């Protein structure tokens, strides 16, 4: 076996299909395209169908791409999404990446119920709903006593799955919940052919962190604590997502991989 053949046997996603939320920009887009570069076809869940950039780039790589409209904030749309994909559209998938998320910032004493509910719905309830429904699809498609490739569920957690942050109480609560969900589902499904893991991003230079980057005091404080000496970029997640989606991580269960430049080690 050549070195290329060995690496391909571990990391190739040829013949597999990934369902991805939040794949139109930032970390989510980079991870979706990394999966496509590794060989996976894509099902992109988007609130707005006007943005076809990720789909276009994946098709240029020779991948099959389906774009499905769904607002993660809409419980009714979300509840019927997997049935629509597997029933009406007749598609199957064996990788789920829950990357969709939103942020709302305010001092805790002024944080509104509306903002709380909105963040919890998109960042936690939607992750639960899709993990449950996609996990059920993966279990049914594998059957009892499965053999072959394992299903992979990868939920995007956060540094705030471990810490509280400042002025983002709903986000911190949701991301703590995501980490607990990763462990709970892994306990039930690891023996049934599904790996449930997560990725916990550190401070990444994306649109979600525009306010932090623009704040000279907070930006300096953050930079001083990152041992690697820089903010992260979406490209820092390409290796992590391919690892967790591929055969290389088949014995990794219930973990969340920190991609944080050493923040949590400090």
PDB file of C-alpha atoms in Angstrom:
ATOM      1  CA  UNK A   1       0.000   0.000   0.000  1.00  0.00           C
ATOM      2  CA  UNK A   2       1.385   3.383  -0.980  1.00  0.00           C
ATOM      3  CA  UNK A   3       1.296   6.363   1.366  1.00  0.00           C
ATOM      4  CA  UNK A   4      -1.448   7.950  -0.749  1.00  0.00           C
ATOM      5  CA  UNK A   5      -3.509   4.757  -0.608  1.00  0.00           C
ATOM      6  CA  UNK A   6      -3.052   4.571   3.157  1.00  0.00           C
ATOM      7  CA  UNK A   7      -4.140   8.178   3.677  1.00  0.00           C
ATOM      8  CA  UNK A   8      -7.093   7.670   1.356  1.00  0.00           C
ATOM      9  CA  UNK A   9      -8.202   4.589   3.301  1.00  0.00           C
ATOM     10  CA  UNK A  10      -8.314   6.693   6.464  1.00  0.00           C
ATOM     11  CA  UNK A  11      -9.624  10.040   5.288  1.00  0.00           C
ATOM     12  CA  UNK A  12     -11.421   9.635   1.958  1.00  0.00           C
ATOM     13  CA  UNK A  13     -15.139  10.428   2.004  1.00  0.00           C
ATOM     14  CA  UNK A  14     -15.750   9.139  -1.512  1.00  0.00           C
ATOM     15  CA  UNK A  15     -19.220   7.667  -1.849  1.00  0.00           C
ATOM     16  CA  UNK A  16     -20.529   9.345   1.288  1.00  0.00           C
ATOM     17  CA  UNK A  17     -23.066  12.157   1.681  1.00  0.00           C
ATOM     18  CA  UNK A  18     -23.007  14.899   4.318  1.00  0.00           C
ATOM     19  CA  UNK A  19     -25.984  16.969   5.465  1.00  0.00           C
ATOM     20  CA  UNK A  20     -24.674  20.370   6.592  1.00  0.00           C
ATOM     21  CA  UNK A  21     -26.374  23.328   8.270  1.00  0.00           C
ATOM     22  CA  UNK A  22     -24.770  26.761   8.388  1.00  0.00           C
ATOM     23  CA  UNK A  23     -22.740  26.000   5.295  1.00  0.00           C
ATOM     24  CA  UNK A  24     -23.062  29.302   3.444  1.00  0.00           C
ATOM     25  CA  UNK A  25     -20.371  31.290   5.243  1.00  0.00           C
ATOM     26  CA  UNK A  26     -17.568  31.237   7.795  1.00  0.00           C
ATOM     27  CA  UNK A  27     -16.550  28.017   9.500  1.00  0.00           C
ATOM     28  CA  UNK A  28     -19.586  26.121   8.193  1.00  0.00           C
ATOM     29  CA  UNK A  29     -18.843  26.923   4.559  1.00  0.00           C
ATOM     30  CA  UNK A  30     -15.187  25.977   4.913  1.00  0.00           C
ATOM     31  CA  UNK A  31     -16.091  22.673   6.583  1.00  0.00           C
ATOM     32  CA  UNK A  32     -18.699  21.847   3.928  1.00  0.00           C
ATOM     33  CA  UNK A  33     -16.192  22.460   1.141  1.00  0.00           C
ATOM     34  CA  UNK A  34     -13.523  20.461   2.983  1.00  0.00           C
ATOM     35  CA  UNK A  35     -15.905  17.499   3.059  1.00  0.00           C
ATOM     36  CA  UNK A  36     -16.500  17.946  -0.672  1.00  0.00           C
ATOM     37  CA  UNK A  37     -12.761  18.106  -1.354  1.00  0.00           C
ATOM     38  CA  UNK A  38     -12.406  14.819   0.542  1.00  0.00           C
ATOM     39  CA  UNK A  39     -15.008  13.227  -1.739  1.00  0.00           C
ATOM     40  CA  UNK A  40     -18.384  13.696  -0.015  1.00  0.00           C
ATOM     41  CA  UNK A  41     -21.562  14.763  -1.789  1.00  0.00           C
ATOM     42  CA  UNK A  42     -23.513  17.469   0.043  1.00  0.00           C
ATOM     43  CA  UNK A  43     -27.021  18.250   1.219  1.00  0.00           C
ATOM     44  CA  UNK A  44     -26.965  21.916   2.230  1.00  0.00           C
ATOM     45  CA  UNK A  45     -29.688  23.186   4.554  1.00  0.00           C
ATOM     46  CA  UNK A  46     -30.146  26.923   4.031  1.00  0.00           C
ATOM     47  CA  UNK A  47     -32.628  29.555   5.176  1.00  0.00           C
ATOM     48  CA  UNK A  48     -32.120  31.512   1.959  1.00  0.00           C
ATOM     49  CA  UNK A  49     -31.739  29.795  -1.406  1.00  0.00           C
ATOM     50  CA  UNK A  50     -30.264  32.899  -3.057  1.00  0.00           C
ATOM     51  CA  UNK A  51     -26.788  32.096  -1.738  1.00  0.00           C
ATOM     52  CA  UNK A  52     -25.510  29.311  -3.997  1.00  0.00           C
ATOM     53  CA  UNK A  53     -21.782  29.934  -3.488  1.00  0.00           C
ATOM     54  CA  UNK A  54     -21.048  26.781  -1.481  1.00  0.00           C
ATOM     55  CA  UNK A  55     -23.147  24.631  -3.789  1.00  0.00           C
ATOM     56  CA  UNK A  56     -21.448  26.056  -6.867  1.00  0.00           C
ATOM     57  CA  UNK A  57     -17.955  25.469  -5.486  1.00  0.00           C
ATOM     58  CA  UNK A  58     -18.816  21.893  -4.470  1.00  0.00           C
ATOM     59  CA  UNK A  59     -20.247  21.140  -7.906  1.00  0.00           C
ATOM     60  CA  UNK A  60     -17.052  22.452  -9.480  1.00  0.00           C
ATOM     61  CA  UNK A  61     -15.259  19.783  -7.459  1.00  0.00           C
ATOM     62  CA  UNK A  62     -17.436  17.171  -9.154  1.00  0.00           C
ATOM     63  CA  UNK A  63     -19.789  16.572  -6.229  1.00  0.00           C
ATOM     64  CA  UNK A  64     -23.529  16.026  -6.215  1.00  0.00           C
ATOM     65  CA  UNK A  65     -25.206  18.823  -4.264  1.00  0.00           C
ATOM     66  CA  UNK A  66     -28.792  19.286  -3.070  1.00  0.00           C
ATOM     67  CA  UNK A  67     -29.850  22.560  -1.467  1.00  0.00           C
ATOM     68  CA  UNK A  68     -32.850  22.346   0.869  1.00  0.00           C
ATOM     69  CA  UNK A  69     -34.587  25.388   2.299  1.00  0.00           C
ATOM     70  CA  UNK A  70     -35.271  25.423   6.029  1.00  0.00           C
ATOM     71  CA  UNK A  71     -35.198  28.104   8.709  1.00  0.00           C
ATOM     72  CA  UNK A  72     -33.667  26.571  11.846  1.00  0.00           C
ATOM     73  CA  UNK A  73     -35.659  29.088  13.896  1.00  0.00           C
ATOM     74  CA  UNK A  74     -38.933  27.619  12.578  1.00  0.00           C
ATOM     75  CA  UNK A  75     -39.852  24.551  14.619  1.00  0.00           C
ATOM     76  CA  UNK A  76     -42.431  23.330  12.095  1.00  0.00           C
ATOM     77  CA  UNK A  77     -40.050  23.521   9.137  1.00  0.00           C
ATOM     78  CA  UNK A  78     -37.303  21.897  11.162  1.00  0.00           C
ATOM     79  CA  UNK A  79     -39.509  19.070  12.366  1.00  0.00           C
ATOM     80  CA  UNK A  80     -40.296  17.959   8.825  1.00  0.00           C
ATOM     81  CA  UNK A  81     -36.856  18.485   7.317  1.00  0.00           C
ATOM     82  CA  UNK A  82     -35.366  14.998   7.514  1.00  0.00           C
ATOM     83  CA  UNK A  83     -38.594  13.367   6.340  1.00  0.00           C
ATOM     84  CA  UNK A  84     -38.617  15.745   3.373  1.00  0.00           C
ATOM     85  CA  UNK A  85     -35.011  14.880   2.500  1.00  0.00           C
ATOM     86  CA  UNK A  86     -35.285  11.115   2.913  1.00  0.00           C
ATOM     87  CA  UNK A  87     -38.904  10.713   1.790  1.00  0.00           C
ATOM     88  CA  UNK A  88     -39.959  13.350  -0.697  1.00  0.00           C
ATOM     89  CA  UNK A  89     -36.466  13.874  -2.142  1.00  0.00           C
ATOM     90  CA  UNK A  90     -35.369  10.244  -1.795  1.00  0.00           C
ATOM     91  CA  UNK A  91     -31.900  11.115  -0.488  1.00  0.00           C
ATOM     92  CA  UNK A  92     -29.725   9.261   2.005  1.00  0.00           C
ATOM     93  CA  UNK A  93     -26.820  10.552   4.052  1.00  0.00           C
ATOM     94  CA  UNK A  94     -24.379   9.190   6.592  1.00  0.00           C
ATOM     95  CA  UNK A  95     -22.743  12.370   7.905  1.00  0.00           C
ATOM     96  CA  UNK A  96     -24.448  15.248   9.740  1.00  0.00           C
ATOM     97  CA  UNK A  97     -22.710  18.530  10.517  1.00  0.00           C
ATOM     98  CA  UNK A  98     -24.711  20.880  12.740  1.00  0.00           C
ATOM     99  CA  UNK A  99     -22.905  24.165  12.139  1.00  0.00           C
ATOM    100  CA  UNK A 100     -25.775  26.649  11.987  1.00  0.00           C
ATOM    101  CA  UNK A 101     -25.796  29.186  14.792  1.00  0.00           C
ATOM    102  CA  UNK A 102     -26.555  32.754  15.821  1.00  0.00           C
ATOM    103  CA  UNK A 103     -25.312  35.181  18.462  1.00  0.00           C
ATOM    104  CA  UNK A 104     -27.029  37.831  20.567  1.00  0.00           C
ATOM    105  CA  UNK A 105     -25.092  40.069  22.967  1.00  0.00           C
ATOM    106  CA  UNK A 106     -26.350  42.066  25.947  1.00  0.00           C
ATOM    107  CA  UNK A 107     -25.609  42.344  29.677  1.00  0.00           C
ATOM    108  CA  UNK A 108     -27.425  39.548  31.482  1.00  0.00           C
ATOM    109  CA  UNK A 109     -29.724  41.947  33.351  1.00  0.00           C
ATOM    110  CA  UNK A 110     -30.906  43.381  30.032  1.00  0.00           C
ATOM    111  CA  UNK A 111     -31.013  40.156  28.014  1.00  0.00           C
ATOM    112  CA  UNK A 112     -34.538  39.724  26.650  1.00  0.00           C
ATOM    113  CA  UNK A 113     -36.629  36.561  26.634  1.00  0.00           C
ATOM    114  CA  UNK A 114     -36.990  36.983  22.883  1.00  0.00           C
ATOM    115  CA  UNK A 115     -33.235  36.865  22.340  1.00  0.00           C
ATOM    116  CA  UNK A 116     -32.905  33.960  24.781  1.00  0.00           C
ATOM    117  CA  UNK A 117     -35.556  31.896  22.996  1.00  0.00           C
ATOM    118  CA  UNK A 118     -34.141  32.708  19.562  1.00  0.00           C
ATOM    119  CA  UNK A 119     -30.604  31.635  20.453  1.00  0.00           C
ATOM    120  CA  UNK A 120     -31.713  28.467  22.253  1.00  0.00           C
ATOM    121  CA  UNK A 121     -33.913  27.454  19.323  1.00  0.00           C
ATOM    122  CA  UNK A 122     -31.218  27.770  16.666  1.00  0.00           C
ATOM    123  CA  UNK A 123     -28.142  26.803  18.695  1.00  0.00           C
ATOM    124  CA  UNK A 124     -29.548  23.958  20.812  1.00  0.00           C
ATOM    125  CA  UNK A 125     -33.090  22.888  19.899  1.00  0.00           C
ATOM    126  CA  UNK A 126     -32.244  22.642  16.209  1.00  0.00           C
ATOM    127  CA  UNK A 127     -29.105  20.651  17.003  1.00  0.00           C
ATOM    128  CA  UNK A 128     -31.186  18.242  19.083  1.00  0.00           C
ATOM    129  CA  UNK A 129     -33.940  17.890  16.500  1.00  0.00           C
ATOM    130  CA  UNK A 130     -31.579  17.218  13.604  1.00  0.00           C
ATOM    131  CA  UNK A 131     -29.330  14.927  15.657  1.00  0.00           C
ATOM    132  CA  UNK A 132     -32.356  12.881  16.711  1.00  0.00           C
ATOM    133  CA  UNK A 133     -33.970  12.693  13.274  1.00  0.00           C
ATOM    134  CA  UNK A 134     -30.741  12.163  11.334  1.00  0.00           C
ATOM    135  CA  UNK A 135     -29.582   9.620  13.896  1.00  0.00           C
ATOM    136  CA  UNK A 136     -32.809   7.703  13.420  1.00  0.00           C
ATOM    137  CA  UNK A 137     -32.276   7.734   9.642  1.00  0.00           C
ATOM    138  CA  UNK A 138     -28.727   6.437  10.079  1.00  0.00           C
ATOM    139  CA  UNK A 139     -29.856   3.691  12.456  1.00  0.00           C
ATOM    140  CA  UNK A 140     -32.602   2.554  10.095  1.00  0.00           C
ATOM    141  CA  UNK A 141     -30.354   2.634   7.039  1.00  0.00           C
ATOM    142  CA  UNK A 142     -27.749   0.490   8.797  1.00  0.00           C
ATOM    143  CA  UNK A 143     -30.095  -2.043  10.345  1.00  0.00           C
ATOM    144  CA  UNK A 144     -29.369  -4.523  13.105  1.00  0.00           C
ATOM    145  CA  UNK A 145     -25.865  -5.967  13.169  1.00  0.00           C
ATOM    146  CA  UNK A 146     -24.572  -3.403  10.657  1.00  0.00           C
ATOM    147  CA  UNK A 147     -21.260  -3.759   8.868  1.00  0.00           C
ATOM    148  CA  UNK A 148     -19.436  -1.137   6.861  1.00  0.00           C
ATOM    149  CA  UNK A 149     -18.936   2.586   7.334  1.00  0.00           C
ATOM    150  CA  UNK A 150     -20.182   4.229  10.493  1.00  0.00           C
ATOM    151  CA  UNK A 151     -22.549   7.175  10.621  1.00  0.00           C
ATOM    152  CA  UNK A 152     -20.960  10.406  11.823  1.00  0.00           C
ATOM    153  CA  UNK A 153     -22.728  13.225  13.662  1.00  0.00           C
ATOM    154  CA  UNK A 154     -20.591  16.311  14.280  1.00  0.00           C
ATOM    155  CA  UNK A 155     -22.098  19.130  16.312  1.00  0.00           C
ATOM    156  CA  UNK A 156     -20.350  22.483  16.573  1.00  0.00           C
ATOM    157  CA  UNK A 157     -19.862  23.355  20.229  1.00  0.00           C
ATOM    158  CA  UNK A 158     -17.682  26.224  21.504  1.00  0.00           C
ATOM    159  CA  UNK A 159     -15.191  27.428  24.080  1.00  0.00           C
ATOM    160  CA  UNK A 160     -18.378  28.516  25.831  1.00  0.00           C
ATOM    161  CA  UNK A 161     -19.305  24.861  26.241  1.00  0.00           C
ATOM    162  CA  UNK A 162     -16.694  25.040  29.020  1.00  0.00           C
ATOM    163  CA  UNK A 163     -16.758  28.706  30.051  1.00  0.00           C
ATOM    164  CA  UNK A 164     -19.376  31.403  30.586  1.00  0.00           C
ATOM    165  CA  UNK A 165     -18.141  34.236  28.424  1.00  0.00           C
ATOM    166  CA  UNK A 166     -19.322  37.823  28.776  1.00  0.00           C
ATOM    167  CA  UNK A 167     -22.731  39.226  27.756  1.00  0.00           C
ATOM    168  CA  UNK A 168     -23.702  36.025  25.887  1.00  0.00           C
ATOM    169  CA  UNK A 169     -25.721  34.043  28.475  1.00  0.00           C
ATOM    170  CA  UNK A 170     -28.001  32.317  25.953  1.00  0.00           C
ATOM    171  CA  UNK A 171     -25.105  31.305  23.722  1.00  0.00           C
ATOM    172  CA  UNK A 172     -23.189  29.882  26.693  1.00  0.00           C
ATOM    173  CA  UNK A 173     -26.232  27.959  27.903  1.00  0.00           C
ATOM    174  CA  UNK A 174     -26.897  26.559  24.431  1.00  0.00           C
ATOM    175  CA  UNK A 175     -23.301  25.475  23.867  1.00  0.00           C
ATOM    176  CA  UNK A 176     -23.118  23.795  27.273  1.00  0.00           C
ATOM    177  CA  UNK A 177     -26.228  21.923  26.178  1.00  0.00           C
ATOM    178  CA  UNK A 178     -24.640  20.900  22.874  1.00  0.00           C
ATOM    179  CA  UNK A 179     -21.694  19.356  24.714  1.00  0.00           C
ATOM    180  CA  UNK A 180     -24.029  17.402  26.975  1.00  0.00           C
ATOM    181  CA  UNK A 181     -26.044  16.251  23.976  1.00  0.00           C
ATOM    182  CA  UNK A 182     -22.895  14.981  22.243  1.00  0.00           C
ATOM    183  CA  UNK A 183     -22.115  12.787  25.236  1.00  0.00           C
ATOM    184  CA  UNK A 184     -25.702  11.605  25.766  1.00  0.00           C
ATOM    185  CA  UNK A 185     -26.229  10.552  22.143  1.00  0.00           C
ATOM    186  CA  UNK A 186     -22.791   8.965  21.949  1.00  0.00           C
ATOM    187  CA  UNK A 187     -23.650   6.778  24.933  1.00  0.00           C
ATOM    188  CA  UNK A 188     -26.729   5.439  23.127  1.00  0.00           C
ATOM    189  CA  UNK A 189     -25.501   5.172  19.547  1.00  0.00           C
ATOM    190  CA  UNK A 190     -21.794   4.274  19.600  1.00  0.00           C
ATOM    191  CA  UNK A 191     -22.597   0.565  19.802  1.00  0.00           C
ATOM    192  CA  UNK A 192     -25.128   0.919  16.967  1.00  0.00           C
ATOM    193  CA  UNK A 193     -22.779   2.250  14.304  1.00  0.00           C
ATOM    194  CA  UNK A 194     -22.917   6.019  14.870  1.00  0.00           C
ATOM    195  CA  UNK A 195     -20.162   8.230  16.212  1.00  0.00           C
ATOM    196  CA  UNK A 196     -21.368  11.462  17.828  1.00  0.00           C
ATOM    197  CA  UNK A 197     -18.667  14.070  18.362  1.00  0.00           C
ATOM    198  CA  UNK A 198     -18.190  17.804  18.247  1.00  0.00           C
ATOM    199  CA  UNK A 199     -15.835  20.591  17.332  1.00  0.00           C
ATOM    200  CA  UNK A 200     -15.286  23.435  19.796  1.00  0.00           C
ATOM    201  CA  UNK A 201     -13.997  26.541  18.012  1.00  0.00           C
ATOM    202  CA  UNK A 202     -11.929  29.119  19.827  1.00  0.00           C
ATOM    203  CA  UNK A 203     -11.912  32.774  18.851  1.00  0.00           C
ATOM    204  CA  UNK A 204     -12.238  32.764  15.069  1.00  0.00           C
ATOM    205  CA  UNK A 205     -12.152  35.766  12.740  1.00  0.00           C
ATOM    206  CA  UNK A 206     -15.650  35.398  11.276  1.00  0.00           C
ATOM    207  CA  UNK A 207     -18.729  37.586  10.940  1.00  0.00           C
ATOM    208  CA  UNK A 208     -20.100  36.277  14.258  1.00  0.00           C
ATOM    209  CA  UNK A 209     -17.163  37.848  16.094  1.00  0.00           C
ATOM    210  CA  UNK A 210     -17.134  41.194  14.274  1.00  0.00           C
ATOM    211  CA  UNK A 211     -18.139  43.067  17.436  1.00  0.00           C
ATOM    212  CA  UNK A 212     -15.330  41.485  19.467  1.00  0.00           C
ATOM    213  CA  UNK A 213     -12.722  42.145  16.802  1.00  0.00           C
ATOM    214  CA  UNK A 214     -13.833  45.785  16.583  1.00  0.00           C
ATOM    215  CA  UNK A 215     -13.584  46.274  20.368  1.00  0.00           C
ATOM    216  CA  UNK A 216      -9.954  47.293  20.959  1.00  0.00           C
ATOM    217  CA  UNK A 217      -9.960  46.307  24.651  1.00  0.00           C
ATOM    218  CA  UNK A 218     -11.643  42.898  24.313  1.00  0.00           C
ATOM    219  CA  UNK A 219      -9.739  42.085  21.129  1.00  0.00           C
ATOM    220  CA  UNK A 220      -6.424  42.794  22.861  1.00  0.00           C
ATOM    221  CA  UNK A 221      -7.439  40.781  25.954  1.00  0.00           C
ATOM    222  CA  UNK A 222      -8.402  37.806  23.787  1.00  0.00           C
ATOM    223  CA  UNK A 223      -5.227  37.928  21.711  1.00  0.00           C
ATOM    224  CA  UNK A 224      -3.061  38.044  24.839  1.00  0.00           C
ATOM    225  CA  UNK A 225      -4.553  34.764  26.052  1.00  0.00           C
ATOM    226  CA  UNK A 226      -4.221  32.746  22.820  1.00  0.00           C
ATOM    227  CA  UNK A 227      -0.882  30.888  23.068  1.00  0.00           C
ATOM    228  CA  UNK A 228      -0.534  30.500  19.296  1.00  0.00           C
ATOM    229  CA  UNK A 229      -0.645  34.292  19.001  1.00  0.00           C
ATOM    230  CA  UNK A 230      -3.456  34.841  16.492  1.00  0.00           C
ATOM    231  CA  UNK A 231      -7.184  34.568  15.975  1.00  0.00           C
ATOM    232  CA  UNK A 232      -8.261  31.397  14.201  1.00  0.00           C
ATOM    233  CA  UNK A 233      -9.511  31.233  10.620  1.00  0.00           C
ATOM    234  CA  UNK A 234     -12.175  29.001   9.046  1.00  0.00           C
ATOM    235  CA  UNK A 235      -9.413  27.086   7.255  1.00  0.00           C
ATOM    236  CA  UNK A 236      -8.158  25.860  10.632  1.00  0.00           C
ATOM    237  CA  UNK A 237     -11.193  23.526  10.709  1.00  0.00           C
ATOM    238  CA  UNK A 238     -10.578  21.600   7.486  1.00  0.00           C
ATOM    239  CA  UNK A 239      -8.474  18.878   9.106  1.00  0.00           C
ATOM    240  CA  UNK A 240     -10.727  18.550  12.145  1.00  0.00           C
ATOM    241  CA  UNK A 241     -13.930  18.050  10.155  1.00  0.00           C
ATOM    242  CA  UNK A 242     -12.387  15.515   7.763  1.00  0.00           C
ATOM    243  CA  UNK A 243     -10.957  13.570  10.705  1.00  0.00           C
ATOM    244  CA  UNK A 244     -14.283  13.392  12.541  1.00  0.00           C
ATOM    245  CA  UNK A 245     -16.257  12.537   9.377  1.00  0.00           C
ATOM    246  CA  UNK A 246     -13.896   9.807   8.192  1.00  0.00           C
ATOM    247  CA  UNK A 247     -12.852   6.294   9.178  1.00  0.00           C
ATOM    248  CA  UNK A 248      -9.858   7.804  10.970  1.00  0.00           C
ATOM    249  CA  UNK A 249     -12.101   8.692  13.936  1.00  0.00           C
ATOM    250  CA  UNK A 250     -14.098   5.459  14.158  1.00  0.00           C
ATOM    251  CA  UNK A 251     -12.986   4.865  17.776  1.00  0.00           C
ATOM    252  CA  UNK A 252     -13.551   8.481  18.862  1.00  0.00           C
ATOM    253  CA  UNK A 253     -16.901   8.797  20.625  1.00  0.00           C
ATOM    254  CA  UNK A 254     -18.528  11.510  22.706  1.00  0.00           C
ATOM    255  CA  UNK A 255     -15.689  14.001  22.374  1.00  0.00           C
ATOM    256  CA  UNK A 256     -15.493  17.608  21.243  1.00  0.00           C
ATOM    257  CA  UNK A 257     -12.238  18.546  19.535  1.00  0.00           C
ATOM    258  CA  UNK A 258     -10.970  21.944  20.664  1.00  0.00           C
ATOM    259  CA  UNK A 259      -9.664  24.062  17.798  1.00  0.00           C
ATOM    260  CA  UNK A 260      -8.663  27.082  19.842  1.00  0.00           C
ATOM    261  CA  UNK A 261      -4.981  27.901  19.380  1.00  0.00           C
ATOM    262  CA  UNK A 262      -4.316  26.605  22.911  1.00  0.00           C
ATOM    263  CA  UNK A 263      -6.859  28.827  24.716  1.00  0.00           C
ATOM    264  CA  UNK A 264      -8.182  26.075  26.989  1.00  0.00           C
ATOM    265  CA  UNK A 265      -4.682  24.883  27.883  1.00  0.00           C
ATOM    266  CA  UNK A 266      -3.803  28.261  29.397  1.00  0.00           C
TER     267      UNK A 266
END
